[in-house]
CSV table of C-alpha atoms and ligand atoms in Angstrom, one decimal:
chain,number,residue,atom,x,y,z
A,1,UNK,CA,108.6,100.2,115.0
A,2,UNK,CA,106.5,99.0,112.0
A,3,UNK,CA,106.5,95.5,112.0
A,4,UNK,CA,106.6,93.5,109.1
A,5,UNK,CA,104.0,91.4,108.3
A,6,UNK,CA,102.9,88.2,105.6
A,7,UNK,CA,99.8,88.2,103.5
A,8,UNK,CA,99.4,84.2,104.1
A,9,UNK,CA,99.8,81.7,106.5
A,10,UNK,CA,102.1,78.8,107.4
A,11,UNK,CA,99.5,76.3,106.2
A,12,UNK,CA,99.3,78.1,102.4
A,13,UNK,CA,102.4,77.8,102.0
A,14,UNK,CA,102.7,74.5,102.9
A,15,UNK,CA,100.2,73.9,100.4
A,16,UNK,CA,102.0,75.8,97.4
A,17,UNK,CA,105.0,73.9,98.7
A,18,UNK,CA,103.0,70.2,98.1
A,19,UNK,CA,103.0,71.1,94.7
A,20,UNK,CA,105.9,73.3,93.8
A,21,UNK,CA,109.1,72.1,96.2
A,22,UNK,CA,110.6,75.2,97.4
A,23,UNK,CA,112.3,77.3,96.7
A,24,UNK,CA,110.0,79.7,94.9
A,25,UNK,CA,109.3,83.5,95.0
A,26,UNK,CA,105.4,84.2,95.7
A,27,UNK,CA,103.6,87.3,95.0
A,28,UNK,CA,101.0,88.8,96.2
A,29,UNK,CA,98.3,89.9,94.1
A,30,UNK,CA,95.8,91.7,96.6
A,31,UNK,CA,99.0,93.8,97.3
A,32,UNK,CA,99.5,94.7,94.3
A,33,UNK,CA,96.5,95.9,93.2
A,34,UNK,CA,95.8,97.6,96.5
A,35,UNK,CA,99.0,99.7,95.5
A,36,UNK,CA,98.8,99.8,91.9
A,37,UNK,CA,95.2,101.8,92.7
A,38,UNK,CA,96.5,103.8,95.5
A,39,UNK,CA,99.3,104.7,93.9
A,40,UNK,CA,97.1,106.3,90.8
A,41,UNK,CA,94.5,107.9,92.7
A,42,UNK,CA,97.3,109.8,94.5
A,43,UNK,CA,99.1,110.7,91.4
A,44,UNK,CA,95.7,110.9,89.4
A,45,UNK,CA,95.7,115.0,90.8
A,46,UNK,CA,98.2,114.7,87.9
A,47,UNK,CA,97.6,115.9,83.8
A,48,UNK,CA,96.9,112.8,82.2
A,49,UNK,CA,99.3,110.7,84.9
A,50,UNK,CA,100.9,107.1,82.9
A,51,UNK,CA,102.7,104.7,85.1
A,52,UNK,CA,105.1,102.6,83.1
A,53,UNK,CA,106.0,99.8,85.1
A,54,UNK,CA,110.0,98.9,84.9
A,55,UNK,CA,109.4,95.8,83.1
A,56,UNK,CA,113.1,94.7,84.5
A,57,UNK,CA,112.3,94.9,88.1
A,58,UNK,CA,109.5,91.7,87.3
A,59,UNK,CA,109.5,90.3,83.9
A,60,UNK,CA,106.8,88.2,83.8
A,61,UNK,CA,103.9,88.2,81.8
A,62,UNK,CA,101.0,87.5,84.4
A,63,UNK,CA,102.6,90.1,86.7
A,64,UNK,CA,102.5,92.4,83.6
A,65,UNK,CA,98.6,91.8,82.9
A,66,UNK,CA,97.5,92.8,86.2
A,67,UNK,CA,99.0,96.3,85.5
A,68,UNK,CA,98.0,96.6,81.9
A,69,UNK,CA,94.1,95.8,83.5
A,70,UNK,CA,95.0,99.0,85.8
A,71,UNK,CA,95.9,101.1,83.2
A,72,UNK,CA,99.8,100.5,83.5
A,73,UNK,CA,102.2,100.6,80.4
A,74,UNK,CA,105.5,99.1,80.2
A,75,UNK,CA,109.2,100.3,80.8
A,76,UNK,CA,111.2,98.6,78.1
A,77,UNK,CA,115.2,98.6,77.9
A,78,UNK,CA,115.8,95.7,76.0
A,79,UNK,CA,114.4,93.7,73.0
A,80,UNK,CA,113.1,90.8,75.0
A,81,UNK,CA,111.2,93.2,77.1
A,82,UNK,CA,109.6,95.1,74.4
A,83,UNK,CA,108.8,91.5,72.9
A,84,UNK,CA,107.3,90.8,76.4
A,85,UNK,CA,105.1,93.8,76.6
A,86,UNK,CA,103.7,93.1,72.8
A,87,UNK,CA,102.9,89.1,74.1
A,88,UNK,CA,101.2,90.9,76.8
A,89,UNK,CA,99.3,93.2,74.5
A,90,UNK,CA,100.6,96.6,75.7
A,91,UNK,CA,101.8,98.4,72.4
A,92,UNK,CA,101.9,101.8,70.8
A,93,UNK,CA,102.8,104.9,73.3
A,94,UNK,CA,101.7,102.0,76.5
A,95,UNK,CA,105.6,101.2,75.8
A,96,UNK,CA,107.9,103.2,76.9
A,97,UNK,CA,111.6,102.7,75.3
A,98,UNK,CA,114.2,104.3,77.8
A,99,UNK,CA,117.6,102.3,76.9
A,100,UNK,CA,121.0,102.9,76.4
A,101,UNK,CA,123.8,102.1,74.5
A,102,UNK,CA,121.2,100.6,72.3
A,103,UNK,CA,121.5,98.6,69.3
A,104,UNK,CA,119.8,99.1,66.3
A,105,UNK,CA,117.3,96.1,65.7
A,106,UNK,CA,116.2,97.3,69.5
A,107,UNK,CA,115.0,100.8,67.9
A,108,UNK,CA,113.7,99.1,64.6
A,109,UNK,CA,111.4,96.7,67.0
A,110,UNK,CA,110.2,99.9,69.0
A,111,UNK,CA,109.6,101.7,66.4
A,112,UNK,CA,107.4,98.8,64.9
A,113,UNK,CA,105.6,98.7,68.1
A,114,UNK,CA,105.0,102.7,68.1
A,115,UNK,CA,106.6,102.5,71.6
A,116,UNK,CA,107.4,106.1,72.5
A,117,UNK,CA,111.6,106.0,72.3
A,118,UNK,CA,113.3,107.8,74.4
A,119,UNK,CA,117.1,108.7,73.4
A,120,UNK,CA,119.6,108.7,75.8
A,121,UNK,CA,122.7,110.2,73.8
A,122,UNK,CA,122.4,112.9,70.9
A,123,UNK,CA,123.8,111.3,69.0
A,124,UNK,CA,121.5,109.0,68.8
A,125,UNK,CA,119.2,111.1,66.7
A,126,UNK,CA,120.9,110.4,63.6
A,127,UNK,CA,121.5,106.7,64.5
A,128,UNK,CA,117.5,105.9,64.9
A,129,UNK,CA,116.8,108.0,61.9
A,130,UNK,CA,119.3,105.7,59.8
A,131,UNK,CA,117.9,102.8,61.6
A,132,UNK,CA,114.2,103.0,61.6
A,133,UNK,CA,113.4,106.9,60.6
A,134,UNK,CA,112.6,109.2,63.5
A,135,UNK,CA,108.9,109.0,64.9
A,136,UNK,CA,106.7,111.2,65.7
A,137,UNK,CA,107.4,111.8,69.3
A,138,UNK,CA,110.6,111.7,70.7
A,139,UNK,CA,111.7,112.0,73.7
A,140,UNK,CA,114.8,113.0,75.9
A,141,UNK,CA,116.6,111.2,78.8
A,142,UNK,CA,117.7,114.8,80.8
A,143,UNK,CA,121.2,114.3,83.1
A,144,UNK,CA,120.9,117.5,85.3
A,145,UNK,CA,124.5,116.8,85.8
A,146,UNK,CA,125.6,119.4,88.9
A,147,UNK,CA,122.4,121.3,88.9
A,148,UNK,CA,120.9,117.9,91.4
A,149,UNK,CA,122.9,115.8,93.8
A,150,UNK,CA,122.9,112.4,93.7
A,151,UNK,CA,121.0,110.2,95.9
A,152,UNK,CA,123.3,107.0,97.4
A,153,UNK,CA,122.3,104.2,95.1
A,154,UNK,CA,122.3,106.2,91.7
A,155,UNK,CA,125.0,107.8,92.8
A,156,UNK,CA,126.6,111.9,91.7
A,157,UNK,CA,124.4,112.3,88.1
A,158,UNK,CA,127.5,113.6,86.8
A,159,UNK,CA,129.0,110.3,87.0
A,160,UNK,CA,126.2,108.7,86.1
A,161,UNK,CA,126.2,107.4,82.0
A,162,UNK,CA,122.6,108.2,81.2
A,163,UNK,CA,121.4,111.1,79.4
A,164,UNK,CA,122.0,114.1,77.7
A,165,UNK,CA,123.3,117.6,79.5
A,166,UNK,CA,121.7,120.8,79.2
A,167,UNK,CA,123.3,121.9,76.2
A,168,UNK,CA,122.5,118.8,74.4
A,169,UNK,CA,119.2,119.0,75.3
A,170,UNK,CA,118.5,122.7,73.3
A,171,UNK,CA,120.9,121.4,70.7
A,172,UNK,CA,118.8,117.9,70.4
A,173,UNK,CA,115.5,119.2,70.1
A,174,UNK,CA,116.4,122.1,67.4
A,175,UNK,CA,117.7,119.5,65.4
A,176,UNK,CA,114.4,117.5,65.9
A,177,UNK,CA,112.3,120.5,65.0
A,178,UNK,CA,114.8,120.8,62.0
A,179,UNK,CA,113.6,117.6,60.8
A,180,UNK,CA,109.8,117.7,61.2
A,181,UNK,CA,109.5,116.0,64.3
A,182,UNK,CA,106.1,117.2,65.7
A,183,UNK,CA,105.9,116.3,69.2
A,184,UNK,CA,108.2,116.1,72.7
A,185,UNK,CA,109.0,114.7,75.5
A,186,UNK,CA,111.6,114.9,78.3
A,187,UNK,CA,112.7,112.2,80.8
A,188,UNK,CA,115.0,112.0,83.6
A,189,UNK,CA,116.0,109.5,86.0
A,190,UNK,CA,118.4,110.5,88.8
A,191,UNK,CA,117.3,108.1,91.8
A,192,UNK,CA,117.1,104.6,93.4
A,193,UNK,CA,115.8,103.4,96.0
A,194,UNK,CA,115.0,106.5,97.2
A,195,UNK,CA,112.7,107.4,100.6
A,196,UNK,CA,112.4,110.9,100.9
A,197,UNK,CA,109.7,112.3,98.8
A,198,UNK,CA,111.0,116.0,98.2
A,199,UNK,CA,113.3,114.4,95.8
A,200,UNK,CA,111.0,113.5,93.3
A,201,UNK,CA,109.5,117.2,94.0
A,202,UNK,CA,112.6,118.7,93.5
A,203,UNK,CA,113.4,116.8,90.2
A,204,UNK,CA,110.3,117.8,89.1
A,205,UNK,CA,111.2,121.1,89.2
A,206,UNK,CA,113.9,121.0,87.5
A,207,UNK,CA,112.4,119.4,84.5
A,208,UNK,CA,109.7,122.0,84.8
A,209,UNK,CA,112.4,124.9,84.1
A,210,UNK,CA,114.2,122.9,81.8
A,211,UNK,CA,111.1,123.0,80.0
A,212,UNK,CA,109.7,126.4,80.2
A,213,UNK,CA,113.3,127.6,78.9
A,214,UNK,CA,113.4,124.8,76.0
A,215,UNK,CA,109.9,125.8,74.6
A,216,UNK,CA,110.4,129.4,75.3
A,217,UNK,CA,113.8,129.0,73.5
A,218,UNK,CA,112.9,127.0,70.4
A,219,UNK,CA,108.7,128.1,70.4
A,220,UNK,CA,107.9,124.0,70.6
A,221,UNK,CA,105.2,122.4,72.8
A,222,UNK,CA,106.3,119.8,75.1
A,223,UNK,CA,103.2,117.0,75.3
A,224,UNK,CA,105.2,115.0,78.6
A,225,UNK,CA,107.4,115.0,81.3
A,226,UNK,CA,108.6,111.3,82.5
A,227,UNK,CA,109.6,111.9,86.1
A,228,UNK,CA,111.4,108.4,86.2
A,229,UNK,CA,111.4,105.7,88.9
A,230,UNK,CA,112.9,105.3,91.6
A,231,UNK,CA,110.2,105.7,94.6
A,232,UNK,CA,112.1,103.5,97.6
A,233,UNK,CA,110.5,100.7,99.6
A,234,UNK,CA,110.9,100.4,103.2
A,235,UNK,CA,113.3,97.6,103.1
A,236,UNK,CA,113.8,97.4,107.0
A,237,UNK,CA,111.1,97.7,109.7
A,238,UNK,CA,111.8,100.7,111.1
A,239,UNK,CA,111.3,102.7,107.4
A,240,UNK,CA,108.0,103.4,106.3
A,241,UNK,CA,106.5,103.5,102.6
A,242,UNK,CA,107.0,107.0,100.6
A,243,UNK,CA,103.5,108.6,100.9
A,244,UNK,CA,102.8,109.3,97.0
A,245,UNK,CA,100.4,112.0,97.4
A,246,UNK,CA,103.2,114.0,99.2
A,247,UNK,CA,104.9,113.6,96.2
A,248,UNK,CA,101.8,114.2,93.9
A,249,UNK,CA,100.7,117.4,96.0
A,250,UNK,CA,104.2,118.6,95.6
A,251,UNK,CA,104.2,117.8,92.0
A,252,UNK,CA,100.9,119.9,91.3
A,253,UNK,CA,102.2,122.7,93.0
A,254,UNK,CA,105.5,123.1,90.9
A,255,UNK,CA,103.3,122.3,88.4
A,256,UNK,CA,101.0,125.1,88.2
A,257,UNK,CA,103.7,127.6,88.9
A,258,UNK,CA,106.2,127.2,86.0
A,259,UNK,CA,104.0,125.1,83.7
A,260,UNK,CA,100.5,125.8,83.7
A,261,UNK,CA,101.5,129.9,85.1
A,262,UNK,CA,104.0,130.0,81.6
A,263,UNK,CA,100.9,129.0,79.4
A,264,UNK,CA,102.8,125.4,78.9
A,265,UNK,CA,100.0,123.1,80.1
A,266,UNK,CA,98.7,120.5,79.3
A,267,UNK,CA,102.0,118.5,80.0
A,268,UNK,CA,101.2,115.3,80.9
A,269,UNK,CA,102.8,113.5,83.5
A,270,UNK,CA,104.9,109.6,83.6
A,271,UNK,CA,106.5,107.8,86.1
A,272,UNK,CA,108.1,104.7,85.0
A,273,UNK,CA,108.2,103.1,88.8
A,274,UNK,CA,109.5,99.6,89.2
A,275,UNK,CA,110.5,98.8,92.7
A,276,UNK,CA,107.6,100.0,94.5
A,277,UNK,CA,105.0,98.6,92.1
A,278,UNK,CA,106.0,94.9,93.1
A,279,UNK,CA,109.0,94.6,95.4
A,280,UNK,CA,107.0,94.8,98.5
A,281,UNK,CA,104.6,92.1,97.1
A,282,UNK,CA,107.1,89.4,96.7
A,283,UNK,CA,108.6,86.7,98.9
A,284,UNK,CA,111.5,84.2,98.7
A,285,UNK,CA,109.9,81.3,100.1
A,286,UNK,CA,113.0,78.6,101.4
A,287,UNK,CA,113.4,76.0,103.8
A,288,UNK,CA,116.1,75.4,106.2
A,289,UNK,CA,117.8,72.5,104.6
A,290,UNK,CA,121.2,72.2,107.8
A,291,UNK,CA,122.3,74.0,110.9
A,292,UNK,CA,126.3,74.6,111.1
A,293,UNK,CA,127.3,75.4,114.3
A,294,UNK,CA,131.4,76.7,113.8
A,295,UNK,CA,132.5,80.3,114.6
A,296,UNK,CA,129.1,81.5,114.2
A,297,UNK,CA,125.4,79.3,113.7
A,298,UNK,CA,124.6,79.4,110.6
A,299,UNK,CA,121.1,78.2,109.0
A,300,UNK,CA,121.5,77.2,105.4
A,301,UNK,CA,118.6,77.2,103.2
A,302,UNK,CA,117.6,75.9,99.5
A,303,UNK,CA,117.7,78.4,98.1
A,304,UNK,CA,120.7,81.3,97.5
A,305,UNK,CA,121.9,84.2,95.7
A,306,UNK,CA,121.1,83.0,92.2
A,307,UNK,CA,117.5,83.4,93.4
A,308,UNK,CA,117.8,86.9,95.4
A,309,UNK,CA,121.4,88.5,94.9
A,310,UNK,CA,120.5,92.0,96.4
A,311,UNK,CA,121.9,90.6,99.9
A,312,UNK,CA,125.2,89.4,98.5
A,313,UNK,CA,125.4,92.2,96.3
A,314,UNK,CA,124.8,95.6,97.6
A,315,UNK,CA,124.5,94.2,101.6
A,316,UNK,CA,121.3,94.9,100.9
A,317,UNK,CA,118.5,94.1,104.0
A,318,UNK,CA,115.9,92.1,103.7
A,319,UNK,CA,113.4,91.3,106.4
A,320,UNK,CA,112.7,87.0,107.4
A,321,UNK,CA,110.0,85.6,108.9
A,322,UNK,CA,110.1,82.2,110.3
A,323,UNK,CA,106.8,80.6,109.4
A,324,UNK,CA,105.1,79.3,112.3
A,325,UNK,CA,107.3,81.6,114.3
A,326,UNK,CA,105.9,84.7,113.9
A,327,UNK,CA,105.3,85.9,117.7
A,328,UNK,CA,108.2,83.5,118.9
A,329,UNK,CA,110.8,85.9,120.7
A,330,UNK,CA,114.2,86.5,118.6
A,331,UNK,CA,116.7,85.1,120.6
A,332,UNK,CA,119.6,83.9,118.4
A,333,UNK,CA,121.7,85.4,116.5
A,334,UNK,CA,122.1,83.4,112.8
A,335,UNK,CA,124.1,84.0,109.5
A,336,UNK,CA,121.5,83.0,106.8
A,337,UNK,CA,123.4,81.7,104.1
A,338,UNK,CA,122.6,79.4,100.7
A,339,UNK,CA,124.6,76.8,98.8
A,340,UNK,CA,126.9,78.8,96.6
A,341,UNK,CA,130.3,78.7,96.7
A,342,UNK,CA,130.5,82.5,97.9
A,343,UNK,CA,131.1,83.9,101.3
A,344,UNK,CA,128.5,86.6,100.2
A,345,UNK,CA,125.6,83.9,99.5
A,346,UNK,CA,123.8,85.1,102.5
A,347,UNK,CA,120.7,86.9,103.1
A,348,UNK,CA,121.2,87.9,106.3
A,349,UNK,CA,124.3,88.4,108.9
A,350,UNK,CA,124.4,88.5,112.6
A,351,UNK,CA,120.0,88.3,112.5
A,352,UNK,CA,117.9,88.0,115.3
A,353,UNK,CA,115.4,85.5,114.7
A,354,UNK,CA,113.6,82.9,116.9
A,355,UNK,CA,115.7,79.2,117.3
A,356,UNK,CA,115.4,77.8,113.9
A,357,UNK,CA,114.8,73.8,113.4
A,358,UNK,CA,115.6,72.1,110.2
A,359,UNK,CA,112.7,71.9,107.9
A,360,UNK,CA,111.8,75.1,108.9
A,361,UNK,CA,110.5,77.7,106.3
A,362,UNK,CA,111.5,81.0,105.5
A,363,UNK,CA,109.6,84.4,104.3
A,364,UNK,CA,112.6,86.4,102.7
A,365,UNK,CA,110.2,89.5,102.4
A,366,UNK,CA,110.7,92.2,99.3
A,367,UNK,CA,111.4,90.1,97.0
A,368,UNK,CA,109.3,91.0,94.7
A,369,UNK,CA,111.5,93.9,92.5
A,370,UNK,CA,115.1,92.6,91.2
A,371,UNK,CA,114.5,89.1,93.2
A,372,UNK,CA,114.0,86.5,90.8
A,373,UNK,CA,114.9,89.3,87.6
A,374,UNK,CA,119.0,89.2,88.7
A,375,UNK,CA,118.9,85.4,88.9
A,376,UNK,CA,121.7,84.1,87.2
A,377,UNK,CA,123.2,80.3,86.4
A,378,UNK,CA,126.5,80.5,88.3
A,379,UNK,CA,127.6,77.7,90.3
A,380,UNK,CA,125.1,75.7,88.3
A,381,UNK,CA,122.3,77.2,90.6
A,382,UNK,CA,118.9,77.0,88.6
A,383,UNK,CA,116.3,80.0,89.0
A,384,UNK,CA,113.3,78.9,90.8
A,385,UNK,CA,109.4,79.2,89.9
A,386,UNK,CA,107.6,81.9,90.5
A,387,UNK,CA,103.9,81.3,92.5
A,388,UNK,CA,101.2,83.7,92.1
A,389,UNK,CA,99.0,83.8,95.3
A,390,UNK,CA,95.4,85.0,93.5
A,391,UNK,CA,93.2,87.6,95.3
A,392,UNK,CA,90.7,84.9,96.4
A,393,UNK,CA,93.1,83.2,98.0
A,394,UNK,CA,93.7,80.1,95.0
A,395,UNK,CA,97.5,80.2,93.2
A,396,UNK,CA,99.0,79.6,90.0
A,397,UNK,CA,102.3,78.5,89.0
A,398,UNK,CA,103.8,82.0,86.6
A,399,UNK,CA,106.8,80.4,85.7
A,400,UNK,CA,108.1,77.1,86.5
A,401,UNK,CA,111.4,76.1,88.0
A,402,UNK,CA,114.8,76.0,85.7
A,403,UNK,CA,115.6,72.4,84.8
A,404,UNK,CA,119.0,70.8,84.6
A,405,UNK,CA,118.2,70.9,80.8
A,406,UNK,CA,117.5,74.3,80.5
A,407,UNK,CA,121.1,75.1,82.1
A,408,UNK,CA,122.5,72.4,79.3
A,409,UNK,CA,119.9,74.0,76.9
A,410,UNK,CA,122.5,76.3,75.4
A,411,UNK,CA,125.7,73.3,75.0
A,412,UNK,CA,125.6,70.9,71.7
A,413,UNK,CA,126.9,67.6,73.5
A,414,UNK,CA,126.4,65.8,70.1
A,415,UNK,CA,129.6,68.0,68.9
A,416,UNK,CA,131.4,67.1,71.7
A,417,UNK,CA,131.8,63.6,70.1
A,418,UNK,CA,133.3,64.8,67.3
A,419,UNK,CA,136.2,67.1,69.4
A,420,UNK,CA,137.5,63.4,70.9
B,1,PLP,C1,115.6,100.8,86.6
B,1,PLP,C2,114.9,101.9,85.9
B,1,PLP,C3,113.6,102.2,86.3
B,1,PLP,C4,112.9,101.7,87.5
B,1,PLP,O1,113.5,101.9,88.6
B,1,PLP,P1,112.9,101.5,90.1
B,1,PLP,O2,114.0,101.9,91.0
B,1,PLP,O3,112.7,100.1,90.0
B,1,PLP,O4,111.7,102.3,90.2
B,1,PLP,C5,112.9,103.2,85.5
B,1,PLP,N1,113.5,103.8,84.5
B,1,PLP,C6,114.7,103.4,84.1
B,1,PLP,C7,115.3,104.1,82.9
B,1,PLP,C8,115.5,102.5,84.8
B,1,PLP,O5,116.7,102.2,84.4
């Protein structure tokens, strides 16, 4: 079993907590790096490998830097996260645009940016040209339909509303060569969460063909393939991480057999991982607030769902570690709930963990990827900061708490005097 560890002790956090009350999510920033540079010197056997880091799975700024100094872009699906990757100084082709259902002043501000755009609908096409005028480069979101099978949390692709289908595709790109667009590329996105690394190989491939048909088809050169995200994270301790150079190794070898073999290369290669860039690196820090002894024991912290909804969402796992309590055998079995009015505000059900105390604090680990980024207001639950623990050890505050005024922020209580 691998066992889950912490990259800081009970006394740091005690001293992030003297300053900023918890809860707060903190993040790790040795991790991070560690990965982001293991993560492209495996992939780096690659043509002219780009990570784009899903900008939803963390959307803060500081987070964002520390990638951009590795060499990372930025995944953008939404006007405030394009604006976020321009405050942060990644723009041009470092931005990649892969929405949907878009609206237009979304592909006027990529556009500005010279983000590369990926379309997820032809017929699209003609609604960016009207909007902002087709780029350069333009790129595809691929939907192998039945050709792949779907992987559980994406689910079957042919249920899935992303992308275009084969026949599009051909269709798509002869109508791009038609109009004097110079230069290609193709993306696809088919899994979540996903632990097995043959099925980023296999996807892979099947872009591959889809290429070496589309070029041989319509005699244009593709410069990219954007293999997606999607790379799992070993949520539970028995799992362990997805070894990227399996993937990479696999990759190459598809690679040179239907790309560089058909006279295709170079094609350069994307991924546009969120969840395994950060999640891992990030941690719900809470303290136990009451014990409730009824039907079950339950622990109730400060924090709740508004600050890490996976849980309560999808039943989703993730790991605790009571601080202090590390080595301390598991003996009791605890619902770990928050304040919210739902039965589902809880992180954890029926856990094993050592005999909890009031004013005891909690490590909710992977938080780090769609933690904080889902918070939400309901229940008038306000998101909480977000800590930055620095590789030497020091920490900044990355975004403070939410304020009772920021959840009024939006309300105009002078009108309200008028509607007496
Ligand atoms: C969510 C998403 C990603 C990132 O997915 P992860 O599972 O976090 O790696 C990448 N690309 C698109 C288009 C997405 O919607």
């Amino acid at each position: 079993m691998v066992s889950k560890t912490l990259p800081f002790t009970k006394q740091k956090i005690e001293e992030i907590a003297a300053e900023y009350p918890t809860p707060f999510h903190v993040y790790d920033e040795k991790g991070i790096l560690e990965n982001a540079r293991k993560l492209k010197e495996a992939f780096g056997i690659l043509e002219g490998f780009t990570e784009y880091f899903a900008v939803k799975a963390l959307p803060n700024p500081f987070i964002m830097k520390i990638l951009k100094k590795e060499g990372f872009g930025a995944d953008c699906s939404s006007l405030p996260e394009l604006l976020l990757a321009e405050k942060v100084g990644i723009v041009g082709e470092g931005i990649m645009f892969s929405s949907n259902d878009t609206p237009k002043e979304e592909f006027v501000k990529a556009k500005e940016l010279g983000a590369i755009i990926n379309l997820d609908d032809i017929s699209h096409i003609q609604y960016l040209e009207e909007a902002a005028g087709l780029p350069d480069l333009v790129c595809f979101r691929y939907n192998p339909g039945a050709l792949k099978e779907g992987n559980t949390f994406i689910g079957n692709p042919e249920e899935a509303k992303y992308g275009f289908t084969r026949e599009q595709l051909l269709e798509g790109y002869r109508t791009l060569a038609e109009k004097g667009v110079k230069r290609f590329g193709i993306h696809t996105m088919v899994a979540s969460n996903e632990l097995d690394p043959q099925y980023f190989i296999e996807t892979a491939r099947i872009i591959f063909e889809v290429i070496a048909e589309i070029s041989g088809e319509l005699g244009i050169h593709f410069e990219f393939a954007n293999l997606g995200g999607g790379i799992g994270i070993p949520y539970k301790p028995d799992q362990e991480p997805v070894p990227y150079d399996v993937i990479a190794k696999g990759v190459k070898e598809e690679y040179d057999r239907l790309i560089e073999a058909n006279g295709l290369a170079p094609l350069k290669i994307f991924l546009e991982c969120g969840r395994v860039i950060t999640g891992p690196y990030g941690y719900l820090i809470t303290s136990v607030r009451h014990l409730k002894h009824t039907y079950k024991d339950y622990v109730g912290t400060d924090a709740c769902m508004a600050n890490l909804m996976r849980p309560g969402v999808y039943g989703a796992y993730h790991h605790i570690t009571v601080l202090g309590k590390e080595n301390a055998p598991t003996t009791h079995k605890y619902d770990v709930t928050g304040s919210l009015c739902e039965n589902n505000d809880k992180f954890a059900i029926d856990r094993m963990l050592p005999d909890i105390e009031t004013g005891d604090i909690l490590a909710i680990h992977d938080s780090g990827a769609h933690g904080h980024a889902m918070g939400f207001n309901y229940n008038g639950k306000l998101r909480s900061a977000e800590i930055l623990l620095r590789n030497d050890g020091s920490f900044i505050q990355i975004r403070r708490a939410e304020t009772v005024d920021d959840y009024f922020a939006t309300l105009d209580f002078g009108n309200l005097k008028s509607f007496e």
